[in-house]
XYZ file of C-alpha atoms in Angstrom:
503
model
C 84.234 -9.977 83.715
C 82.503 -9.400 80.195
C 85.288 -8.942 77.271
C 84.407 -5.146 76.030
C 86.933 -2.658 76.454
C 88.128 0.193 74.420
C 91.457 1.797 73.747
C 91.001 5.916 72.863
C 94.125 5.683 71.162
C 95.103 2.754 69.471
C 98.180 2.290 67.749
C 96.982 0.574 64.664
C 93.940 1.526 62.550
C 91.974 -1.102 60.573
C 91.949 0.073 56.868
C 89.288 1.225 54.779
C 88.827 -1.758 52.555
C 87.819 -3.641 56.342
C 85.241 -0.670 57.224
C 83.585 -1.163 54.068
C 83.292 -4.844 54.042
C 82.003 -4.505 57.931
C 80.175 -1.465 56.638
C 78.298 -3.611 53.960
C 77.876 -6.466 56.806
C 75.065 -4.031 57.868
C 72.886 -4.502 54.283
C 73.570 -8.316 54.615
C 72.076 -8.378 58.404
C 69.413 -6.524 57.222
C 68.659 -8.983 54.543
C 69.245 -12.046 56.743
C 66.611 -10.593 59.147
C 63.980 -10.624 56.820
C 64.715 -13.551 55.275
C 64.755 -15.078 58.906
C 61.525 -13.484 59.708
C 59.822 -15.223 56.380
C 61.460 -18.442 57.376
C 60.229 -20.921 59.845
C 63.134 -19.760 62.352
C 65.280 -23.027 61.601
C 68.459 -21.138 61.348
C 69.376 -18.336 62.959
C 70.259 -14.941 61.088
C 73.888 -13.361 61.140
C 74.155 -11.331 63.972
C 76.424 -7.413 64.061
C 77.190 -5.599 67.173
C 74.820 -2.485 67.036
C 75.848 -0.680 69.960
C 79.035 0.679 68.466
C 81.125 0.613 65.199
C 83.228 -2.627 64.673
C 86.764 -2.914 64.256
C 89.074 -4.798 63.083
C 88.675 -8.773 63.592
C 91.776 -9.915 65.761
C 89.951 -13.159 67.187
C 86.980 -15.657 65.592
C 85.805 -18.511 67.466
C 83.515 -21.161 65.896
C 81.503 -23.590 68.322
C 81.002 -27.024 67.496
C 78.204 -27.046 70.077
C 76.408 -23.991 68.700
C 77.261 -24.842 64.913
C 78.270 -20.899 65.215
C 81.127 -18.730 64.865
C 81.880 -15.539 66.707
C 84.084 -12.563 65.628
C 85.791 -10.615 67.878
C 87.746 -7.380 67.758
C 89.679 -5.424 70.598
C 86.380 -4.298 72.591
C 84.260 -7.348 71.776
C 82.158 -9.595 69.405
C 81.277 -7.690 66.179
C 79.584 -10.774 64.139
C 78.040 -14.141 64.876
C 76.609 -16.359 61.730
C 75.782 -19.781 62.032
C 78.015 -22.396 60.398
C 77.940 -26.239 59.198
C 81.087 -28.073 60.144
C 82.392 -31.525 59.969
C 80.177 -34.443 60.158
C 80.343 -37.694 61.773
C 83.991 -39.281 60.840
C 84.837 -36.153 59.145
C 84.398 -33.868 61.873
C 86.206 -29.976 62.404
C 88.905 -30.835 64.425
C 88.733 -28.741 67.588
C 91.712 -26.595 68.417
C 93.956 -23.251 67.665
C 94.273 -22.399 64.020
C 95.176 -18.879 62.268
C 94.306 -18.171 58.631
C 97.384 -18.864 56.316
C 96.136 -18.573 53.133
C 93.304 -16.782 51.331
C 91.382 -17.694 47.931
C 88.249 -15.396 46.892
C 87.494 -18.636 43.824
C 89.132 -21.787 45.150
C 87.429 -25.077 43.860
C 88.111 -28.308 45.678
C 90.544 -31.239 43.743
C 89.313 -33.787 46.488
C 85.519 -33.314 45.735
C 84.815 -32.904 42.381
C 85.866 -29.440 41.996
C 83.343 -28.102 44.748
C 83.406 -24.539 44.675
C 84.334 -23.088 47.684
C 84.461 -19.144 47.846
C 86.055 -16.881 50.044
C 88.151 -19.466 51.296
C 90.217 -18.621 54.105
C 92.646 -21.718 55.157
C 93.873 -23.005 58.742
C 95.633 -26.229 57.392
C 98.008 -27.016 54.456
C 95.997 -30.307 54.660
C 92.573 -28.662 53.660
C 90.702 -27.545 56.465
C 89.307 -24.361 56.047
C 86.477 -21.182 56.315
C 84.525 -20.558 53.577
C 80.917 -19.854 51.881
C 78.522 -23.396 51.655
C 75.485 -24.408 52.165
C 74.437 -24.513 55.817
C 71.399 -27.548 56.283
C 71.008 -26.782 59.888
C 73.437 -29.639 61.008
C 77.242 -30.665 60.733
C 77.406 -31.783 57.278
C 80.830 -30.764 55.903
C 83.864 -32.750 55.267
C 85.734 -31.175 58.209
C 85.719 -27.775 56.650
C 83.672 -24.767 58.475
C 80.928 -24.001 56.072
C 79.470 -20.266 56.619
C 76.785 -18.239 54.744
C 77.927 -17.361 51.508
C 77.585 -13.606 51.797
C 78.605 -13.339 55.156
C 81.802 -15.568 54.180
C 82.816 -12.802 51.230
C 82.299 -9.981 53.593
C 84.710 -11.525 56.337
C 87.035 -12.755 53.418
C 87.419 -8.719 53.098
C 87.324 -8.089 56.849
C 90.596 -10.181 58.091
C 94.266 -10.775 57.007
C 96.244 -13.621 56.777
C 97.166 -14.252 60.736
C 94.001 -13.919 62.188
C 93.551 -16.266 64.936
C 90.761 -18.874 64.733
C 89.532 -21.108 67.601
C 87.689 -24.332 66.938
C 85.949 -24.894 70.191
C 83.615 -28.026 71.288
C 81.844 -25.295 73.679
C 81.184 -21.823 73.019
C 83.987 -20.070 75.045
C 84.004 -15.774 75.438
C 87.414 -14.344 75.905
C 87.446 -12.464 78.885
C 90.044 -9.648 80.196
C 93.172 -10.764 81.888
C 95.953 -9.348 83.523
C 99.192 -11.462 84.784
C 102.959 -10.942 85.609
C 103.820 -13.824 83.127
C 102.067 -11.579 80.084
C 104.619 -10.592 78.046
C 104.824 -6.585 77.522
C 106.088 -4.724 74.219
C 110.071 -3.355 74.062
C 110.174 0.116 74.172
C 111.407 1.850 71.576
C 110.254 -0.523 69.030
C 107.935 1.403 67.104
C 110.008 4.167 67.212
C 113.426 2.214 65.875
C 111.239 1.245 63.029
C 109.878 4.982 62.066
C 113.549 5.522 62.428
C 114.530 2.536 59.728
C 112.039 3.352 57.755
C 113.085 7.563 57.666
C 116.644 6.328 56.889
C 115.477 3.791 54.431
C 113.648 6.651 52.247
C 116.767 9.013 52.819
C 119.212 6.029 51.332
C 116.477 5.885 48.586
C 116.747 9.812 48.147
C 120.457 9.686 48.031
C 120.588 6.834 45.583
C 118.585 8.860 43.445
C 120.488 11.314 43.164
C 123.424 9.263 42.851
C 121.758 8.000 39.860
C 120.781 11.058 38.808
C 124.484 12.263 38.938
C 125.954 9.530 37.240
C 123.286 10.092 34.280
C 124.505 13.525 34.268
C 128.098 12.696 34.267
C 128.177 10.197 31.416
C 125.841 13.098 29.445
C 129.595 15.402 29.983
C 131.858 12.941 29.290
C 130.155 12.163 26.268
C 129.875 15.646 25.083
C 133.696 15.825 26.209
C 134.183 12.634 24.428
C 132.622 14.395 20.267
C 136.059 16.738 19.679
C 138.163 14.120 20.995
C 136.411 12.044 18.481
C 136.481 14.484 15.541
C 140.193 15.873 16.337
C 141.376 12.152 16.753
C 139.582 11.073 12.765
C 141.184 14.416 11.440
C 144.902 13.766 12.911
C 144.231 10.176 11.299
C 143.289 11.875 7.181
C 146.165 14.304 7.687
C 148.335 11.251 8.696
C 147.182 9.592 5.430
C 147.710 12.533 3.803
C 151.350 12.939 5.274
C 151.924 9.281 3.771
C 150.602 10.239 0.627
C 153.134 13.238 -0.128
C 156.380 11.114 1.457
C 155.426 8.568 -1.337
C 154.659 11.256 -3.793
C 157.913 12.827 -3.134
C 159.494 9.201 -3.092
C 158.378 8.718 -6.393
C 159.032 12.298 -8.090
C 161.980 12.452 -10.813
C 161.823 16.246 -11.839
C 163.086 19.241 -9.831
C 159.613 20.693 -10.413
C 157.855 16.898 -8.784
C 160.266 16.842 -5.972
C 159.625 20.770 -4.888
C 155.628 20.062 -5.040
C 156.082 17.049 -3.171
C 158.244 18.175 -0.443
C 155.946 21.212 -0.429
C 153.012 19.120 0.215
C 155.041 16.830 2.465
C 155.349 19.899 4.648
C 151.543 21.755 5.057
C 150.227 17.405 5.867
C 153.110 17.407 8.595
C 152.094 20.664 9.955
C 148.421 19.524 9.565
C 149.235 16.928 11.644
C 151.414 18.564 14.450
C 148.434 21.265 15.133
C 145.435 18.514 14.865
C 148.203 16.406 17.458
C 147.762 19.238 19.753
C 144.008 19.632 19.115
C 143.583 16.020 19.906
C 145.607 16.559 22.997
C 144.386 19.533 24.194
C 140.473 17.753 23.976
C 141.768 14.436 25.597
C 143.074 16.787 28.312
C 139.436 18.115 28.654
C 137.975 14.735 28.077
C 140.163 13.265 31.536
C 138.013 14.875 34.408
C 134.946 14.236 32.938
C 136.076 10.599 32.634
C 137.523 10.810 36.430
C 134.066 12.458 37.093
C 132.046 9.878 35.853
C 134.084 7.154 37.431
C 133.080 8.662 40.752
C 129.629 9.252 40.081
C 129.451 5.197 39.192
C 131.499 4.318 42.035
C 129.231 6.399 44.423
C 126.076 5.760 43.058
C 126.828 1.851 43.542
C 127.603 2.660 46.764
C 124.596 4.520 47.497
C 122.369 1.389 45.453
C 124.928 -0.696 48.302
C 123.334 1.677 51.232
C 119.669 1.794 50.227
C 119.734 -2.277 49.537
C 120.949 -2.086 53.477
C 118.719 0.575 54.994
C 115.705 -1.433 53.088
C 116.821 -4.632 54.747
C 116.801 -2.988 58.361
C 113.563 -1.048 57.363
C 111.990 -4.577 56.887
C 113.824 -6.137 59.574
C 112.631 -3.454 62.538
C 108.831 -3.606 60.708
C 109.004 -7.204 60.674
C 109.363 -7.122 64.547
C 106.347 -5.284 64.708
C 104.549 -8.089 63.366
C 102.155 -10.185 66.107
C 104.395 -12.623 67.848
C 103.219 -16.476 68.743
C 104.190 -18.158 72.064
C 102.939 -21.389 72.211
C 104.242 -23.263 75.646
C 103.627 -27.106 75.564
C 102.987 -28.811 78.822
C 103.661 -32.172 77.076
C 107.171 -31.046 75.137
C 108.365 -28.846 78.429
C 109.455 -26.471 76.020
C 108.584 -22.791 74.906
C 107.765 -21.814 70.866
C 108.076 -18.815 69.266
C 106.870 -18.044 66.481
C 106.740 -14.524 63.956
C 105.381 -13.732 60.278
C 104.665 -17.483 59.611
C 108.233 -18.317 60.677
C 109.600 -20.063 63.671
C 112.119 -17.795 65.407
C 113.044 -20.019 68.409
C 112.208 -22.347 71.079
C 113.744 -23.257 74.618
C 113.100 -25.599 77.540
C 110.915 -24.017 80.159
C 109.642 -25.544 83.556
C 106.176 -26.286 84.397
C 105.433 -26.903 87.862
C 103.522 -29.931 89.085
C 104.554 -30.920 85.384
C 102.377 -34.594 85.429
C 98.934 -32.576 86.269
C 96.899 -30.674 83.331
C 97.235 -27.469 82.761
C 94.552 -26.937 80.220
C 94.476 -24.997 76.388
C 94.775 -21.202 77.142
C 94.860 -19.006 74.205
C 96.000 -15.203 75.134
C 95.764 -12.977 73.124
C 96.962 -9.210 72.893
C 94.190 -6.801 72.354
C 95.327 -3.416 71.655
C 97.447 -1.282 73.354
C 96.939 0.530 76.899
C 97.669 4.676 75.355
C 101.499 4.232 74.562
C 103.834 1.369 73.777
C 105.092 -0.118 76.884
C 101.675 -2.271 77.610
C 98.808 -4.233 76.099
C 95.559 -5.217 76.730
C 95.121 -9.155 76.816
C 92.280 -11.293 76.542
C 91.808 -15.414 77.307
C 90.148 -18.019 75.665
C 90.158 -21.299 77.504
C 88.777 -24.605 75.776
C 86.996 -27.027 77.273
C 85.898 -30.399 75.523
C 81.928 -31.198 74.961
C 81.406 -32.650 78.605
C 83.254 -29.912 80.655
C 80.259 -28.014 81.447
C 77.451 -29.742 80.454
C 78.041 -29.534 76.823
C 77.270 -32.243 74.331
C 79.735 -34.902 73.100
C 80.189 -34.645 69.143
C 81.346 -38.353 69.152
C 78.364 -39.417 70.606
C 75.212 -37.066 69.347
C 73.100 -37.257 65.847
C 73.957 -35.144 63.098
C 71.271 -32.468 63.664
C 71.489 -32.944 67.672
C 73.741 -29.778 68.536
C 72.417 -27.555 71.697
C 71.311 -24.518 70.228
C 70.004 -23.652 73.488
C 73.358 -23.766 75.522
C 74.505 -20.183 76.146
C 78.224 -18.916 76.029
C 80.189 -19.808 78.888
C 82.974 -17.044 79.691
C 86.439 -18.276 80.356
C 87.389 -18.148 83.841
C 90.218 -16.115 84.887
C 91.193 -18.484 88.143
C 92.017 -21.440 85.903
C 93.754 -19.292 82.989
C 95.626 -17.719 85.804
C 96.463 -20.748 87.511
C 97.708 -22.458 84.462
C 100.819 -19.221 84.142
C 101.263 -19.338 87.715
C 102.681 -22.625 87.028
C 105.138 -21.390 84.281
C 108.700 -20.626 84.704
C 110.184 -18.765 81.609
C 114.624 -18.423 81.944
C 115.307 -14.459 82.072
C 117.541 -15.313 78.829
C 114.653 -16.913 77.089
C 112.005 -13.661 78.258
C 115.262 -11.054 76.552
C 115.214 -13.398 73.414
C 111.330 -13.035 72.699
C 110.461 -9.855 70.198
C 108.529 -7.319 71.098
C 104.634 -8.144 71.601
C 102.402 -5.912 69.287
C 98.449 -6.402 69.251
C 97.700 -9.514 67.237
C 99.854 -11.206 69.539
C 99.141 -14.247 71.659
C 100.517 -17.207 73.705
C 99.639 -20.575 73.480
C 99.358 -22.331 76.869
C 98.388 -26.198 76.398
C 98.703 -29.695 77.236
C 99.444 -30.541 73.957
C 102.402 -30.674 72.056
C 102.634 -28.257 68.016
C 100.638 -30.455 65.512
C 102.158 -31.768 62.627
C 99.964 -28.987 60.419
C 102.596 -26.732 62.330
C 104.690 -25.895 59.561
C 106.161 -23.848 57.385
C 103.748 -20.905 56.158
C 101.678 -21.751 59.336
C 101.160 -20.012 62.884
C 100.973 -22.737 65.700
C 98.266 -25.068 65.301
C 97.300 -26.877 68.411
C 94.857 -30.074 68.242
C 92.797 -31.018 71.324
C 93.377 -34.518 71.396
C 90.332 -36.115 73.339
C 87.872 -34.399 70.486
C 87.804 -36.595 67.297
C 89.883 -35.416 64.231
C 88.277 -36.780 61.516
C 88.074 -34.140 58.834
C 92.425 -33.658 59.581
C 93.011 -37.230 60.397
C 92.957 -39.106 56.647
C 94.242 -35.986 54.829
C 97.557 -35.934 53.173
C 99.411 -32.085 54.311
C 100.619 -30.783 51.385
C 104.064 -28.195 52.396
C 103.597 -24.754 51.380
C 106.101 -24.009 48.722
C 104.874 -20.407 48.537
C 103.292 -18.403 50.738
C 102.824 -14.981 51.742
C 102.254 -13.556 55.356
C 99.781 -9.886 55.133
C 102.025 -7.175 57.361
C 99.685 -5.729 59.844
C 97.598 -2.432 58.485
C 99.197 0.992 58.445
C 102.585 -0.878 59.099
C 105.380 0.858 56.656
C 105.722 -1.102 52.967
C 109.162 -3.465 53.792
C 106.949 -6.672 54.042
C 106.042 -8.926 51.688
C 103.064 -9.382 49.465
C 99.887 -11.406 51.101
C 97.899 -14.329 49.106
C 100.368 -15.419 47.106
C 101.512 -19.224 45.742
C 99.563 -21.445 44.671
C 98.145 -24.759 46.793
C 96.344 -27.602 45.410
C 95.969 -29.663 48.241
C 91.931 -30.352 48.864
C-alpha cells in the first residue's frame, strides 16, 4: 500500500514561515533543474512533490544506499535531495534520530572551524544535517551533508522534534493499522482550550487586581496629604503652646503674665481644634488604608492564581506535545518519552523474547476528522544485505547503488513484530495522550547512550558500522529548548536555545 493519504480536517496547521520556505523550495528546484540539465547528470537534482501542495515535514529519511534523503509529511514525500554522508571509518551511523537542536551559522571546533549552515543536530556528540559540499560519494565525517540551499530551506521547514531515519536501504513508510497503536485521550484538546481560557481569565483578573491596588494606594495617598498637613500644624501650635507656658513662666509684671496667659490660651485652643482636625482626617485616612490592604492582599492572591492557571495551561499543552514509545526487545522494557524529557518506563513482555523482532518506527500521521484516532505510518529498517542492498563496510567510496529503487516497508513483518507485544493495562492508562508527531519505537536494540537529556530516543542499529558516533566524546546538553508544536497555545518554552560546543 503506497503512503499518500490526506486528512480534510486536520487538527494542526503548519505555519506560514514553513509554507514559505516550502514555497521558495519551488525557485530552488527550478534552479537545480537547470543546473542539472547543463551538468553531465552526475548528481541528481532536488526533487518537490508537484502533484499537490506540501505540508508540514513530520518524517525525513536519508539512505545510505541512495546517498539521498526523503521528506515526508502526513500524505507523502514532499522533497528528495541527494546527500554526502560518512565515509569509510567515519561513517553516518544508521538508526532513529530526531532533531534536538538547530543552528542557522554553526562552525565546527573539531575541524578547523568548518562552517556548517543550517545545522540541524541528532546527537549531543556531533552528528548532524546540514549544508556541504556533496562530491557524489560518502565523504563526510559522519555528518549528513545536503545541498546548501536546499539545507536553509528545510532548516525553515521543520522544528526541533522532527523525526529522522538513517537507513542502510531506502525504506517508504507505508499505512498501518493495529490494535497495539496507541489512540489519543479524549478530551485532551479540549482540557487544554479549557486551561488555557482559565489561564487568560486569571491573567484578566490579576489585572485588575493590579489595577485596583494602583488605584487604592492613589486614595490612600490623597487620604494620607490632610492627615499630613493637620498632623505638622497640631505639631507648630504645640511649639507654640510651649512657647507661651515658658513666656508666662518667665513674666514678672501683671501686664507680662495677662499677655502670656492670654497667648497660653488661643495656642491651647489652636491645638485642641487642629487635635480634632488631625483626628477627624486619620478617621478618613483608616478605610482607605483597610482598602488598600485588601486590594494588596487580593491582588497577590490573584498574581498566586494566574502563576497556577499558567502552570496547568502549560501542563495540559505540554500533553499535547508528540509522545515517544520506544519498546526494546533487548531491555524487555517499555520507554516513554515527551518534550525532550523521559516521563516513564515499565517492564513489558515480548513473546518468543530470544527471536528478532526487527527496528519498526511508527509514526502518527495526522488525525482521522476528530480526536479520538490517528493515522499511522511504518518505517521498517533493514541493514545493506536484507534485500539485495549493498554493504557500506564492504563497498568503495563512490560505489553506492543509485540504481536500487525504494523498497516499501511491509506491513506483515511490522505487524508481526506488535503482535508479539504485551503492554500491562496500568502501563497503556499511564501513557499521555498520542497527538500527530507521535511515534513508537519497536527494536531489537536497547536506548543508545546519545539518549539523553535534551534528546528524543535515539536507537543505533548495531550490525551497521558507527564510525562517525563511535570516537566522539557526547557532550550533555546543559541548555536546551524543545519547539511546541505549531498553532499550539503560548505555555511552552522557547526553541533553539543554549549554547553547544561539542563538534
Amino acid at each position: 500500500m503506497a503512503f499518500g493519504f490526506s486528512n480534510p480536517n486536520p487538527s494542526w496547521r503548519p505555519m506560514r514561515a514553513a509554507s514559505f520556505a516550502l514555497a521558495g523550495l519551488a525557485a530552488l528546484i527550478a534552479a537545480e533543474g537547470q543546473a542539472s540539465a547543463r551538468s553531465s547528470g552526475s548528481e541528481r537534482p532536488v526533487e518537490a512533490v508537484q502533484s499537490r501542495a506540501a505540508g508540514e515535514p513530520i518524517l525525513a529519511v536519508v539512505s545510505l544506499q541512495r546517498q539521498r534523503i526523503t521528506v515526508y509529511d502526513a500524505k507523502g514525500w514532499i522533497l528528495r535531495a541527494p546527500v554526502s554522508s560518512g565515509q569509510r571509518g567515519r561513517e553516518t551511523p544508521a538508526g532513529v534520530f530526531s532533531v534536538i537542536q538547530k543552528d542557522a551559522e554553526h562552525y565546527s571546533n573539531m575541524y578547523d572551524d568548518a562552517y556548517m549552515p543550517n545545522m540541524q543536530r541528532l546527537t549531543w556528540s556531533g552528528i548532524a544535517l546540514h549544508g556541504g559540499s556533496l562530491p557524489g560519494y560518502p565523504a563526510s565525517h559522519g555528518c549528513i551533508r545536503m545541498p546548501y540551499d536546499f539545507a536553509a530551506h528545510l532548516f525553515e521547514a521543520t522544528q526541533l522534534g522532527l523525526r529522522v531515519i538513517v537507513a542502510p536501504t531506502d525504506p517508504v513508510p507505508i499505512e498501518i493499522t493495529h490494535p497495539l497503536l496507541f489512540r489519543p485521550k479524549p478530551g485532551a484538546e479540549a482540557l487544554a482550550a479549557a486551561r488555557v481560557a482559565e489561564a487568560d481569565e486569571a491573567a484578566r483578573k490579576a489585572d485588575k487586581a493590579r489595577l485596583a491596588a494602583g488605584t487604592a494606594f492613589r486614595e490612600e495617598i490623597q487620604a494620607l496629604v490632610p492627615v499630613r498637613r493637620a498632623e505638622n500644624l497640631k505639631l507648630r501650635a504645640e511649639a507654640e503652646l510651649r512657647s507661651a507656658e515658658t513666656a508666662l513662666g518667665a513674666a514678672t509684671s501683671d501686664e507680662a503674665k495677662a499677655q502670656a496667659d492670654d497667648a497660653k490660651a488661643k495656642a491651647a485652643a489652636k491645638v485642641s481644634e487642629l487635635q480634632k482636625q488631625w483626628s477627624a482626617a486619620k478617621q478618613e485616612l483608616q478605610p482607605k488604608l483597610d482598602a488598600l490592604m485588601a486590594a494588596r492582599q487580593a491582588a497577590l492572591a490573584a498574581e498566586s492564581a494566574q502563576l497556577a492557571a499558567a502552570d496547568a495551561a502549560r501542563q495540559a499543552s505540554r500533553e499535547l506535545e508528540p509522545v515517544s514509545v520506544l519498546i526494546s526487545r533487548k531491555t524487555q522494557r517499555l520507554y516513554v518519552r515527551q518534550a525532550f524529557e523521559p516521563i516513564f518506563d515499565s517492564p513489558i513482555t515480548i513473546q518468543d523474547p530470544d527471536r528478532p523482532i526487527g527496528t519498526h518506527v511508527f509514526t502518527a500521521m495526522d488525525s482521522t476528522g476528530g480526536e479520538h484516532d490517528v493515522r499511522w505510518s511504518v518505517v521498517t529498517l533493514e541493514n545493506g544485505d536484507a534485500r539485495g542492498g549493498v554493504d557500506r563496510r564492504n563497498r568503495s567510496p563512490s560505489g553506492r547503488d543509485r540504481d536500487a529503487r525504494p523498497m516499501p516497508t511491509q506491513p506483515d513483518s511490522a505487524k508481526a513484530a506488535l503482535d508479539r507485544i504485551v503492554i500491562p493495562q496500568d502501563v497503556l492508562d499511564r501513557l499521555p495522550g498520542i497527538t500527530p508527531r507521535s511515534s513508537l519505537i519497536v527494536t531489537d536494540e536497547a536506548p543508545s547512550s546519545e539518549t539523553s537529556k535534551g534528546t528524543d530516543f535515539v536507537v543505533l542499529l548495531s550490525d551497521q558500522p558507527e564510525g562517525g558516533i563511535k570516537f566522539r566524546r557526547r557532550a550533555p546538553a546543559d541548555e536546551f529548548g524543545y519547539a511546541r508544536p505549531r498553532a499550539r497555545p503560548p505555555y511552552w518554552g522557547s526553541p533553539f536555545t543554549g549554547r553547544f560546543s561539542t563538534w
